[in-house]
Amino acid sequence: MEVEESMLERDIMVIGGGPGGYVAAIRVAQLDGKVALIEKEELGGTCLNWGCIPTKALLRGVEILDLIEGGKDYGVLAGPVTVDFAKLLARKDRAVKTLVGGVSGLMKSNGIEVIKGAARLVSPQKIEVVNAKGEKEIYQARKVILASGSVSAEIPIPGAKLPGVIDSYGALALQQIPQSMVIVGAGPIGLEFGTVYAALGAKVTVLEMLPQVLPTEDPEIAAALEKTLRRFKIQTFTGARVQNITEGTEGKLEVTAAVGGEEKVFPTQYVLMAVGRKPNVEGLGLKEAGIEFSEKGIEVNDRMETNVPGVYAIGDVTGKWLLAHYASAQGEVAAKNSLGHEMQMDERVVPRCVYTLPEVASVGLTEERAKDEGYGVKVGRFPFAANGKATILGERNGMVKIVADAKYGEILGVHILGPHATDLIGEAVVGMRLEGTTSDIGHAIHPHPTLTEAMMEAAFDVEGTAVHIPPRLSSVRRP
Ligand code: NAD
């Protein structure tokens, strides 16, 4: 149905209040667009309520535990340390509440109308919203931005629905520290929850189908991470295909997996399915509105436009990088284009962060991928064991690895395992966005003593000129 100009109350309506949707709404408001945001649950989406924020709050708890236990090396002796899990959960809930409240405040201060309810497109410009009481209302807008996020993926194996088989939502809802947990999938979700519960004392076993943990990350980094996970007694099995889950004895579950051609059975209290997430395309009325999508997500171009004029999609529902910061960046692109400005998504520089202890962070191409893309490649590495600040912190595991174009030294990728890797990667992100070279990073004077010096030294090591490692340990053999 053609919408009358006079009936159009709002310029833009955003469906979904996660880091994609709420950022898009703020960007629209900043450009003086009249915008409403529809959310059926809490503002902040998966990231704030069930993902990034609550998991990192739990991880901070186990990091503090780890620090206290490491205190004896510094002569700081504490009595027996115990964990009050209920208090840790309450601290996590407070962090979530504070940040959700912050988003709510930003909506108000930017003059963004928040509509509570489940939205469905009736046509490209008409949206039906059903609120918690089941009441329906129809809204109209000139343009729509779809930001409905993602849901946990499932694998169709026998026993996947047994009580005790949980997904990331279930892993956040546990009220007691489990005795044991088998985690299916060694992606970020599996390894972050694995770190939390293993550090709290659970016996954690991770089963990953592919040949390495964090299969999309640099193999050297992944192998080094796998070793450091042993510090928390996390047992990892790669090349492990889970076949079924059955009820075992003493209320336990039994996970059967083929590991390197051999069948193994893992008894456990809980099974955490961390096998990915899938775009939330259900119930949005995409078919009715004629929007092209598949199970991989809504199809968009680099302006975040769907095939239907005036309808944009951003975030996990587009099925590209399922990352909050990527969703927010897409949100800005959609907001600008929807108001007649011109902006394209820069896909080249997307950082990835995994909050294990120590952390993993990367941006750009792995060494293999760069070679596959036809680059002549040079690599530099610098171990945190040779970094002064890391030694002071007692965090000497890991390294910075830089992949550079052999011809001009342009940085193609940076991969870090180590303390504060997720903060350190910011320098690489800016460097790559400015098409910086290893010389730019290396010759920028980095403060001492800091972890950032590891980035500088890895950049120098691309040419074999890192100062704080002996020549025999350099990535470049000098004659
Ligand atoms: P993922 O896709 O990153 O990892 C899932 C893992 O499960 C893969 O390694 C896969 O090979 C493995 N797997 C699949 N089927 C299996 C089977 N039958 N047996 C054994 N292993 C199997 O997904 P995730 O860790 O669930 O995370 C979901 C999404 O959320 C990802 O896109 C991730 O990037 C994002 N996320 C990001 C962060 C972060 O940035 N820190 C944290 C959590 C989630």
Tab-separated table of C-alpha atoms and ligand atoms in Angstrom, residues 56 155 184-189 192 207-210 215 240 242 274-277 322-323 353-355, ligand 1:
chain	number	residue	atom	x	y	z
A	56	LYS	CA	33.058	-9.921	30.877
A	155	ILE	CA	23.090	-28.961	16.110
A	184	VAL	CA	30.832	-28.171	22.407
A	185	GLY	CA	32.626	-25.606	20.226
A	186	ALA	CA	35.893	-23.741	20.836
A	187	GLY	CA	34.786	-20.373	19.477
A	188	PRO	CA	34.675	-17.238	21.656
A	189	ILE	CA	31.546	-18.317	23.550
A	192	GLU	CA	35.075	-17.514	27.489
A	207	LEU	CA	35.278	-30.427	22.170
A	208	GLU	CA	36.013	-28.683	18.870
A	209	MET	CA	35.190	-30.258	15.517
A	210	LEU	CA	37.884	-28.387	13.529
A	215	PRO	CA	39.410	-21.992	14.046
A	240	ALA	CA	36.278	-33.902	17.928
A	242	VAL	CA	30.075	-34.789	18.942
A	274	ALA	CA	28.562	-23.092	21.856
A	275	VAL	CA	28.333	-23.975	18.181
A	276	GLY	CA	27.646	-20.513	16.784
A	277	ARG	CA	24.742	-18.125	16.439
A	322	LEU	CA	28.532	-11.303	14.615
A	323	LEU	CA	30.284	-8.637	16.668
A	353	CYS	CA	38.483	-10.053	20.542
A	354	VAL	CA	38.250	-13.123	22.758
A	355	TYR	CA	38.275	-12.573	26.524
B	1	NAD	P1	31.692	-19.687	16.586
B	1	NAD	O1	31.060	-19.950	15.279
B	1	NAD	O2	32.743	-18.650	16.670
B	1	NAD	O3	32.310	-21.026	17.187
B	1	NAD	C1	31.579	-22.227	17.214
B	1	NAD	C2	32.550	-23.371	17.179
B	1	NAD	O4	31.824	-24.582	17.301
B	1	NAD	C3	33.318	-23.453	15.870
B	1	NAD	O5	34.687	-23.476	16.171
B	1	NAD	C4	32.824	-24.757	15.254
B	1	NAD	O6	33.815	-25.413	14.505
B	1	NAD	C5	32.411	-25.556	16.483
B	1	NAD	N1	31.417	-26.591	16.225
B	1	NAD	C6	30.298	-26.501	15.491
B	1	NAD	N2	29.634	-27.675	15.499
B	1	NAD	C7	30.343	-28.533	16.278
B	1	NAD	C8	30.176	-29.890	16.672
B	1	NAD	N3	29.141	-30.594	16.263
B	1	NAD	N4	31.114	-30.456	17.484
B	1	NAD	C9	32.181	-29.712	17.897
B	1	NAD	N5	32.383	-28.438	17.536
B	1	NAD	C10	31.477	-27.844	16.741
B	1	NAD	O7	30.474	-19.378	17.574
B	1	NAD	P2	30.326	-19.022	19.110
B	1	NAD	O8	31.587	-19.117	19.875
B	1	NAD	O9	29.155	-19.829	19.535
B	1	NAD	O10	29.913	-17.504	19.010
B	1	NAD	C11	28.791	-17.104	18.224
B	1	NAD	C12	29.043	-15.782	17.577
B	1	NAD	O11	29.097	-14.767	18.562
B	1	NAD	C13	30.342	-15.757	16.810
B	1	NAD	O12	30.148	-15.122	15.577
B	1	NAD	C14	31.256	-14.958	17.687
B	1	NAD	O13	32.201	-14.205	16.960
B	1	NAD	C15	30.304	-14.055	18.452
B	1	NAD	N6	30.853	-13.825	19.794
B	1	NAD	C16	31.899	-12.990	19.909
B	1	NAD	C17	32.475	-12.799	21.142
B	1	NAD	C18	33.626	-11.861	21.271
B	1	NAD	O14	33.841	-11.083	20.367
B	1	NAD	N7	34.376	-11.900	22.358
B	1	NAD	C19	32.018	-13.494	22.250
B	1	NAD	C20	30.971	-14.356	22.092
B	1	NAD	C21	30.397	-14.515	20.846
